[in-house]
PDB file of C-alpha atoms in Angstrom:
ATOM      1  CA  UNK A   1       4.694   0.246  10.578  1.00 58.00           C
ATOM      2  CA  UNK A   2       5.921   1.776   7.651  1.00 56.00           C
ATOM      3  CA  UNK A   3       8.431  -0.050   5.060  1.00 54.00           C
ATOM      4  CA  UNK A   4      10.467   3.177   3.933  1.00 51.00           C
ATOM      5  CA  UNK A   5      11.136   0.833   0.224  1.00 53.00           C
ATOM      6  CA  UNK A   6       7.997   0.641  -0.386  1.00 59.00           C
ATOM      7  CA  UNK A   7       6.769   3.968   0.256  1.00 65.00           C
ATOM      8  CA  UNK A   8       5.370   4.382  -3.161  1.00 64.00           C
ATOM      9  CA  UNK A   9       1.287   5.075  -2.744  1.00 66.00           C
ATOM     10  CA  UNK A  10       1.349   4.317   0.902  1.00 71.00           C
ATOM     11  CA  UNK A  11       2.662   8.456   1.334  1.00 70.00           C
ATOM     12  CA  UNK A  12      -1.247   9.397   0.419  1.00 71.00           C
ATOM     13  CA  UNK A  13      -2.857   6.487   2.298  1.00 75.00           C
ATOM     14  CA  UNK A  14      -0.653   7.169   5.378  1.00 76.00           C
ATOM     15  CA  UNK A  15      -1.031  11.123   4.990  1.00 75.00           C
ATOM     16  CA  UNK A  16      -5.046  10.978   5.325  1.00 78.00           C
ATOM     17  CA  UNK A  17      -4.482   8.577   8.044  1.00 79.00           C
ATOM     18  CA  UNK A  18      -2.577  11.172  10.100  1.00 77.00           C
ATOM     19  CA  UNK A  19      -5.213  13.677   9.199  1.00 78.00           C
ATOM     20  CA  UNK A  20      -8.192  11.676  10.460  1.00 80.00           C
ATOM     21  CA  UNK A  21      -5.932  10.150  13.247  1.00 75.00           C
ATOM     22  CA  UNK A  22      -5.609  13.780  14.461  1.00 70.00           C
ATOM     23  CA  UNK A  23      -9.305  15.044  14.529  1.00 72.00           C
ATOM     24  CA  UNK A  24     -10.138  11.301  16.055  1.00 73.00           C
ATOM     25  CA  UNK A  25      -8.412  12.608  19.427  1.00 78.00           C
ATOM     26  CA  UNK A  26      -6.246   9.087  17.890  1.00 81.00           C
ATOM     27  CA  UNK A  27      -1.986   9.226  17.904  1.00 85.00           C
ATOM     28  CA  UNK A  28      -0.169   7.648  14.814  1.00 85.00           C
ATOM     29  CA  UNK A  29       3.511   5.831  15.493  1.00 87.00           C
ATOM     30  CA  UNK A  30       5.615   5.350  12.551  1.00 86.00           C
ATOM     31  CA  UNK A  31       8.106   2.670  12.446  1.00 85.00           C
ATOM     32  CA  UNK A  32      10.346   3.732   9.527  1.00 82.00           C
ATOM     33  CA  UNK A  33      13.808   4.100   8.725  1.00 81.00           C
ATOM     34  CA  UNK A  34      15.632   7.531   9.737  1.00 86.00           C
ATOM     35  CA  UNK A  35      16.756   9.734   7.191  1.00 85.00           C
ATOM     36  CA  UNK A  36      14.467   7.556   4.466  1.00 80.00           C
ATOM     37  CA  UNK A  37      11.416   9.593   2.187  1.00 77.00           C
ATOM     38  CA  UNK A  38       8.880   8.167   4.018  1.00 79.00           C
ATOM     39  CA  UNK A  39      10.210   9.387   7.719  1.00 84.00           C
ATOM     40  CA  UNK A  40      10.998  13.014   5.967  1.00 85.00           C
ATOM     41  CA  UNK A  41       7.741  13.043   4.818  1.00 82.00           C
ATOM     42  CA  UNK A  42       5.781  11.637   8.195  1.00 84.00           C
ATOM     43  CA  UNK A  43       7.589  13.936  10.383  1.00 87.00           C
ATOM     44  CA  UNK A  44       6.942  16.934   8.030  1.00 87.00           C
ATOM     45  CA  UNK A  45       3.203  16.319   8.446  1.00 84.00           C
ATOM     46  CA  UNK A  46       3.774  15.736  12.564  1.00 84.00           C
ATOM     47  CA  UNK A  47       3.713  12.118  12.928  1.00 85.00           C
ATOM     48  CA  UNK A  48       5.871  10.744  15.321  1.00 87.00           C
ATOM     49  CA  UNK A  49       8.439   8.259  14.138  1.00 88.00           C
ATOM     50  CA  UNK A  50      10.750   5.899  14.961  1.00 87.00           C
ATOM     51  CA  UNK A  51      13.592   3.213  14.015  1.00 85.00           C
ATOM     52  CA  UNK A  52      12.377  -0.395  14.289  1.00 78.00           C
ATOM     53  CA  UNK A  53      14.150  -1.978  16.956  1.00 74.00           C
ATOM     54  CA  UNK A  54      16.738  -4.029  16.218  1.00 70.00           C
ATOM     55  CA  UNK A  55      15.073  -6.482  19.261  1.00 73.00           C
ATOM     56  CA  UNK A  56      12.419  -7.034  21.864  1.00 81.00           C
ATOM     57  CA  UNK A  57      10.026  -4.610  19.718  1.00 86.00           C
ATOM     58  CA  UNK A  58       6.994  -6.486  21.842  1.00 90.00           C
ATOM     59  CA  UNK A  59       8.427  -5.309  25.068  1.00 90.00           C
ATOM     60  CA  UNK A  60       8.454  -1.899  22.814  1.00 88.00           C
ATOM     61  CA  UNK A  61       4.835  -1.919  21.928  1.00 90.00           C
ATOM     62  CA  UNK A  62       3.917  -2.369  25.426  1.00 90.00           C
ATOM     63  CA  UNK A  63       6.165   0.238  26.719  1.00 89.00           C
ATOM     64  CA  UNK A  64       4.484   2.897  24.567  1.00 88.00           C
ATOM     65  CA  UNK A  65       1.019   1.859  25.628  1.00 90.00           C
ATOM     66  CA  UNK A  66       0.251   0.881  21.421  1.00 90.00           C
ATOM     67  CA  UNK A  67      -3.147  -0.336  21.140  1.00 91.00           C
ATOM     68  CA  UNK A  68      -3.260  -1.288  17.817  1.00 91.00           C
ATOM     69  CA  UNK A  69      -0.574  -2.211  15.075  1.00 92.00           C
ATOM     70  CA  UNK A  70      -1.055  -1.977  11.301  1.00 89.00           C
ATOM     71  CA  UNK A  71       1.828  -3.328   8.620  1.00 87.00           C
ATOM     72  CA  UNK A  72       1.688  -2.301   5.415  1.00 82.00           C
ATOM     73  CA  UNK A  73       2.355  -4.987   3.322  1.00 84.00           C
ATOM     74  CA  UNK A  74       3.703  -8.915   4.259  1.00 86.00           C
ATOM     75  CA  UNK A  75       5.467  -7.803   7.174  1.00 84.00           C
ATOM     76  CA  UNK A  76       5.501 -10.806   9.287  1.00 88.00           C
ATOM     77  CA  UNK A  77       8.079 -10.475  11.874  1.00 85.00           C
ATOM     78  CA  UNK A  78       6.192  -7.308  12.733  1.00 86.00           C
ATOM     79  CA  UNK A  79       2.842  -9.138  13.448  1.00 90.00           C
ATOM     80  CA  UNK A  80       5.095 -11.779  15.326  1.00 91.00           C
ATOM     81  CA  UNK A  81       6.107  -9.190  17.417  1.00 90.00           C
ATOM     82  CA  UNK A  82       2.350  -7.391  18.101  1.00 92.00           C
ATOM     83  CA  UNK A  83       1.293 -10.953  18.952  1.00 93.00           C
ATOM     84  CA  UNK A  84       3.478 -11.152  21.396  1.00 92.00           C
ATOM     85  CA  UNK A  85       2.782  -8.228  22.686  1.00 92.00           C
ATOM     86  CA  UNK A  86      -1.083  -9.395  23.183  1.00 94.00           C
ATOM     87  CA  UNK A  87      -1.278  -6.276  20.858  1.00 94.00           C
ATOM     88  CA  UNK A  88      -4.272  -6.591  18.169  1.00 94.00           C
ATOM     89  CA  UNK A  89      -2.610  -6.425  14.683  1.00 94.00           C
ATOM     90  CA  UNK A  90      -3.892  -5.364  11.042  1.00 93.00           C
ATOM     91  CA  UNK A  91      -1.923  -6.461   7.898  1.00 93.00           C
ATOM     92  CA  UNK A  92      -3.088  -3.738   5.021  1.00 90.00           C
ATOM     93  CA  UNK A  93      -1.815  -5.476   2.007  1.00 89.00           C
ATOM     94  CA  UNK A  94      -1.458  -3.578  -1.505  1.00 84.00           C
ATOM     95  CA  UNK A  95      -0.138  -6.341  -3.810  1.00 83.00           C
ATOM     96  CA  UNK A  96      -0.912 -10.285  -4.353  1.00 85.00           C
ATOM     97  CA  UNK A  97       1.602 -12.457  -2.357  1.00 85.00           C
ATOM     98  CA  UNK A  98       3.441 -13.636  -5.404  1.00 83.00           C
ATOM     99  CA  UNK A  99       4.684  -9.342  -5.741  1.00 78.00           C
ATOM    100  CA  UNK A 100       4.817  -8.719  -1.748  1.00 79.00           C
ATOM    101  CA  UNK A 101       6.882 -12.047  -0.482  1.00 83.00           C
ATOM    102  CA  UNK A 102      10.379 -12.396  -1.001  1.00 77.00           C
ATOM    103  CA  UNK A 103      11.473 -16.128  -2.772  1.00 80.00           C
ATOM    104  CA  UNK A 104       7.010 -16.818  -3.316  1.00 80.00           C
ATOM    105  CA  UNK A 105       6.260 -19.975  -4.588  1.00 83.00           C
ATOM    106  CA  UNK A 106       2.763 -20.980  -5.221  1.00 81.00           C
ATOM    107  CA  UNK A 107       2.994 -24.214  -3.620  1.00 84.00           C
ATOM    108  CA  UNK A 108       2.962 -21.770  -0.110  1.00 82.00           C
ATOM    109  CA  UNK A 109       0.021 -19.856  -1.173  1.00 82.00           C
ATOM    110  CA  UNK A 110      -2.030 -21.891   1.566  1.00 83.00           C
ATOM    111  CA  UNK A 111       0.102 -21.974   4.250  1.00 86.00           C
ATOM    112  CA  UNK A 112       0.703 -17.961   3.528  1.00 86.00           C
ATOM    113  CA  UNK A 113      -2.670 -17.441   3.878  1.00 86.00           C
ATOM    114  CA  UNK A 114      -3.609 -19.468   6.802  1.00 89.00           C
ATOM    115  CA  UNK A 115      -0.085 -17.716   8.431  1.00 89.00           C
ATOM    116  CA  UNK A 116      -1.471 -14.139   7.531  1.00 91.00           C
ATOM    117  CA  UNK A 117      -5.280 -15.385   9.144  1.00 91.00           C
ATOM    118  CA  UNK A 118      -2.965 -16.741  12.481  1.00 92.00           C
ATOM    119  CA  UNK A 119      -0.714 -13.666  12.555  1.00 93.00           C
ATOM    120  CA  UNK A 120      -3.798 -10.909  12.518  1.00 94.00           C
ATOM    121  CA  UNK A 121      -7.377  -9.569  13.669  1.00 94.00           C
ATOM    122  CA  UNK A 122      -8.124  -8.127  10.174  1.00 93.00           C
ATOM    123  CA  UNK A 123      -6.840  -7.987   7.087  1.00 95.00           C
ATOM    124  CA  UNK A 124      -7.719  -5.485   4.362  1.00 94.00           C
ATOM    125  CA  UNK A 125      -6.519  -4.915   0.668  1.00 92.00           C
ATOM    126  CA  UNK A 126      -7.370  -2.551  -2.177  1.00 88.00           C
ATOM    127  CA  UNK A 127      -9.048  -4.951  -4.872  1.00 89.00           C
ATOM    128  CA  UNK A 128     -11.228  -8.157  -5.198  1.00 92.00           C
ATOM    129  CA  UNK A 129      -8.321  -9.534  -7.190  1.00 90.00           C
ATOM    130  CA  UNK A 130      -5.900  -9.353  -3.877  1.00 90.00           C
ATOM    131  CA  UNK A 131      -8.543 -10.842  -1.676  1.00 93.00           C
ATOM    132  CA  UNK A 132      -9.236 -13.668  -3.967  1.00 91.00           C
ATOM    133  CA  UNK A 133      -5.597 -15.178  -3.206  1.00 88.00           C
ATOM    134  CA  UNK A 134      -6.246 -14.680   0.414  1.00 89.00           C
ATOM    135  CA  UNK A 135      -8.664 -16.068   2.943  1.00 87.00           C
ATOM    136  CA  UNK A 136     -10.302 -13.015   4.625  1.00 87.00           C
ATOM    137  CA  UNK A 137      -9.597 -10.472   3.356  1.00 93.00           C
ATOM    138  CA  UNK A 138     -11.858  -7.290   3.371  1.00 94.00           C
ATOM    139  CA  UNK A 139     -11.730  -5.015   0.988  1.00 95.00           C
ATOM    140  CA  UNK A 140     -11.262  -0.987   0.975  1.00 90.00           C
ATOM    141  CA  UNK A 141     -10.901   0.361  -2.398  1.00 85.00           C
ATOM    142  CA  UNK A 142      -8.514   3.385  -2.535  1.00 78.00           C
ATOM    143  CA  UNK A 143     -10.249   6.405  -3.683  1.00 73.00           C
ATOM    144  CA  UNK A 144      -8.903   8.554  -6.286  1.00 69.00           C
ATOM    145  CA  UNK A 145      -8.819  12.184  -5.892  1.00 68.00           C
ATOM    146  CA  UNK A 146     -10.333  13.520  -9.420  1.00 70.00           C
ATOM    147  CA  UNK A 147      -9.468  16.840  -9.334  1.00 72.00           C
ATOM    148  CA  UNK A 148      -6.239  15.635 -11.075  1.00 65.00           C
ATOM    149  CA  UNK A 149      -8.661  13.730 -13.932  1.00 64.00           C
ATOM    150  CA  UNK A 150      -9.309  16.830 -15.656  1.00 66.00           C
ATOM    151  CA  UNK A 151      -7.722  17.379 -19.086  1.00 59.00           C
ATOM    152  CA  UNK A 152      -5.764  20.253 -20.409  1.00 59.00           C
ATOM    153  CA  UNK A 153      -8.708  20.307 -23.396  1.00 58.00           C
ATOM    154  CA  UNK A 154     -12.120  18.615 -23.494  1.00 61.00           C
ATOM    155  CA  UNK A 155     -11.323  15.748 -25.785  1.00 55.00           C
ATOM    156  CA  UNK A 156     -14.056  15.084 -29.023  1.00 65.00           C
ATOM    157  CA  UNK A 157     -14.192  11.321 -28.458  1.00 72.00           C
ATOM    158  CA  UNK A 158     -14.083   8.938 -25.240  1.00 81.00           C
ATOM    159  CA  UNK A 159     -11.182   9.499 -22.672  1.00 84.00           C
ATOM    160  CA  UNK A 160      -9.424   6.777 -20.722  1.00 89.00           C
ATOM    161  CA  UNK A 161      -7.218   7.394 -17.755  1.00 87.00           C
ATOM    162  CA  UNK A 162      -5.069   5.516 -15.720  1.00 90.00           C
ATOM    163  CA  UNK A 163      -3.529   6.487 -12.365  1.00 83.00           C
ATOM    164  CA  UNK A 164      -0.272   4.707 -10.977  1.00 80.00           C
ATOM    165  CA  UNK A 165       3.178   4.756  -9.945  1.00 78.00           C
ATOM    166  CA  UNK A 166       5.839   3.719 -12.614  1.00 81.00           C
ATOM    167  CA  UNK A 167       6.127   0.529 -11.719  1.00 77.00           C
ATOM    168  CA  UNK A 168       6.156  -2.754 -13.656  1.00 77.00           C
ATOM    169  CA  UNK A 169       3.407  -4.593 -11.757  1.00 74.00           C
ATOM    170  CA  UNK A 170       1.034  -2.011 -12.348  1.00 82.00           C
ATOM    171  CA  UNK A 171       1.345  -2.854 -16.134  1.00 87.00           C
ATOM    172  CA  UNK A 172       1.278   0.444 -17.694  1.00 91.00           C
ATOM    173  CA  UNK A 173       1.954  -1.830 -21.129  1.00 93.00           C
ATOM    174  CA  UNK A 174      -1.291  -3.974 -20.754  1.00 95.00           C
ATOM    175  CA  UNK A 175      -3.380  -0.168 -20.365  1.00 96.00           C
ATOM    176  CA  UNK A 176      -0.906   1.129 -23.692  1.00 95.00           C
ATOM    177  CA  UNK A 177      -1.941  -2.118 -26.072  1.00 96.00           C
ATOM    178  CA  UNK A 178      -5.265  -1.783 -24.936  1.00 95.00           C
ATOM    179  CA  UNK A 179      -5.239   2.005 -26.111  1.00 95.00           C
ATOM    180  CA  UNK A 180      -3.541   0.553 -29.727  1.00 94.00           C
ATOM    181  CA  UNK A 181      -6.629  -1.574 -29.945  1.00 93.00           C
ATOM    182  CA  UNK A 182      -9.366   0.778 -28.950  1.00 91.00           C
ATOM    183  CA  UNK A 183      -7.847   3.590 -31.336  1.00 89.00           C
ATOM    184  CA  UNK A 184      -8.017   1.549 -34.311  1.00 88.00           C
ATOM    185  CA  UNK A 185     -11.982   1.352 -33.730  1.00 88.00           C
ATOM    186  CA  UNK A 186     -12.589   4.506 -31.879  1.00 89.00           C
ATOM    187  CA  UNK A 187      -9.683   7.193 -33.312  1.00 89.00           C
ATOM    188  CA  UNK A 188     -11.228   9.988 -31.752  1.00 88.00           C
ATOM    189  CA  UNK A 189     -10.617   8.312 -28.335  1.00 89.00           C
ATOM    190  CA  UNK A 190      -7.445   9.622 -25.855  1.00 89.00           C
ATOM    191  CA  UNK A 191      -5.754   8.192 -23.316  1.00 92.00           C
ATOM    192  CA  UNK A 192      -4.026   9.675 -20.198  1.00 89.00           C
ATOM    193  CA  UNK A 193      -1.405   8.103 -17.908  1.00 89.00           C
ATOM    194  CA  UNK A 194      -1.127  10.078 -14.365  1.00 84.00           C
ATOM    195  CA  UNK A 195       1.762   8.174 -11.969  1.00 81.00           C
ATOM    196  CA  UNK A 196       4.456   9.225  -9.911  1.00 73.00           C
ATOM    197  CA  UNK A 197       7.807   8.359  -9.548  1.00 69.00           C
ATOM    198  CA  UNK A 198       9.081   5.181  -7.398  1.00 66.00           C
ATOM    199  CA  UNK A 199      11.783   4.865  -4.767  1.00 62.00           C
ATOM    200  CA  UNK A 200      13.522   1.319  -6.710  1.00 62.00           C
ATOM    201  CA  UNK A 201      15.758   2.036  -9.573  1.00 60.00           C
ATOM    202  CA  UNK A 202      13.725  -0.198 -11.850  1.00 59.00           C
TER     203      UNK A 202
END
């Protein structure tokens, strides 16, 4: 399942997916909204999509013969439904509950855990700082393609580069003080900043 809002970095991570899905003899389903970025893109690269349904998305599962559903992100009616379904399900989580759930409060943060455990076979995130507000979480780190880390001229000093969207929680300011301090001791030093736009206005 695929949350067309927070398409963001999932487009790469869901685009090798497709790739290895195809030369696995393996076929990818889509839930996504019609019309949004992320079903424009998945159906450009051949995946098949679909609307959620609006109901009885277990009896949907079954009728398509799915044998395995991943969410990305805290989707948890989703996993309510696979369950249902007697479908195994995978929640692939890219941010710390207090950024993925709606209304958070800390106070929740075991019960969220122990629902996400209850609700799944595996879960899997990008960092050791995501799994350590989970229970068992395995992590995957995201690899970086760094053919896009080379700069326009070889700098004389050290070079520091960052890769992420333009969004807040990525804190592009903490990586721009940092740069403030390190010049002051190491001027020769340069910094780059490689991101992407995202979908939300902010």
């Amino acid at each position: 399942a695929v949350e067309s809002y927070h398409w963001g970095g999932r487009r790469t991570y869901i685009s090798r997916l497709a790739r290895w899905s195809g030369r696995q003899d393996l076929h990818l389903v889509a839930w996504v909204e019609p019309g949004s970025p992320a079903q424009l893109s998945l159906a450009a690269q051949g995946v098949e999509t679909h609307a959620r349904p609006s109901f009885a998305g277990e009896r949907w599962m079954r009728e398509h013969d799915i044998q395995l559903v991943q969410t990305d992100g805290y989707a948890f009616e989703l996993a309510t439904m696979a369950q249902r379904a007697g479908i195994p399900h995978l929640f692939r989580l890219g941010a710390i509950p207090e950024l993925g759930v709606r209304h958070y409060h800390p106070d929740q943060s075991r019960a969220l855990a122990l629902a996400l455990t209850t609700l799944s076979q595996a879960q899997v995130c990008p960092s050791r700082f995501i799994a350590s507000h989970l229970l068992h979480a395995q992590v995957i780190l995201n690899g970086v393609d760094v053919r896009v880390l080379r700069p326009q001229a070889k700098p004389w000093g050290p070079c520091v580069a960052m890769l992420g969207h333009w969004l807040p929680a990525k804190r592009h300011q903490d990586f721009i003080q940092a740069a403030r301090l390190l010049r002051s001791a190491f001027p020769q030093a340069r910094f780059h900043l490689w991101a992407g736009p995202y979908f939300w206005p902010e």
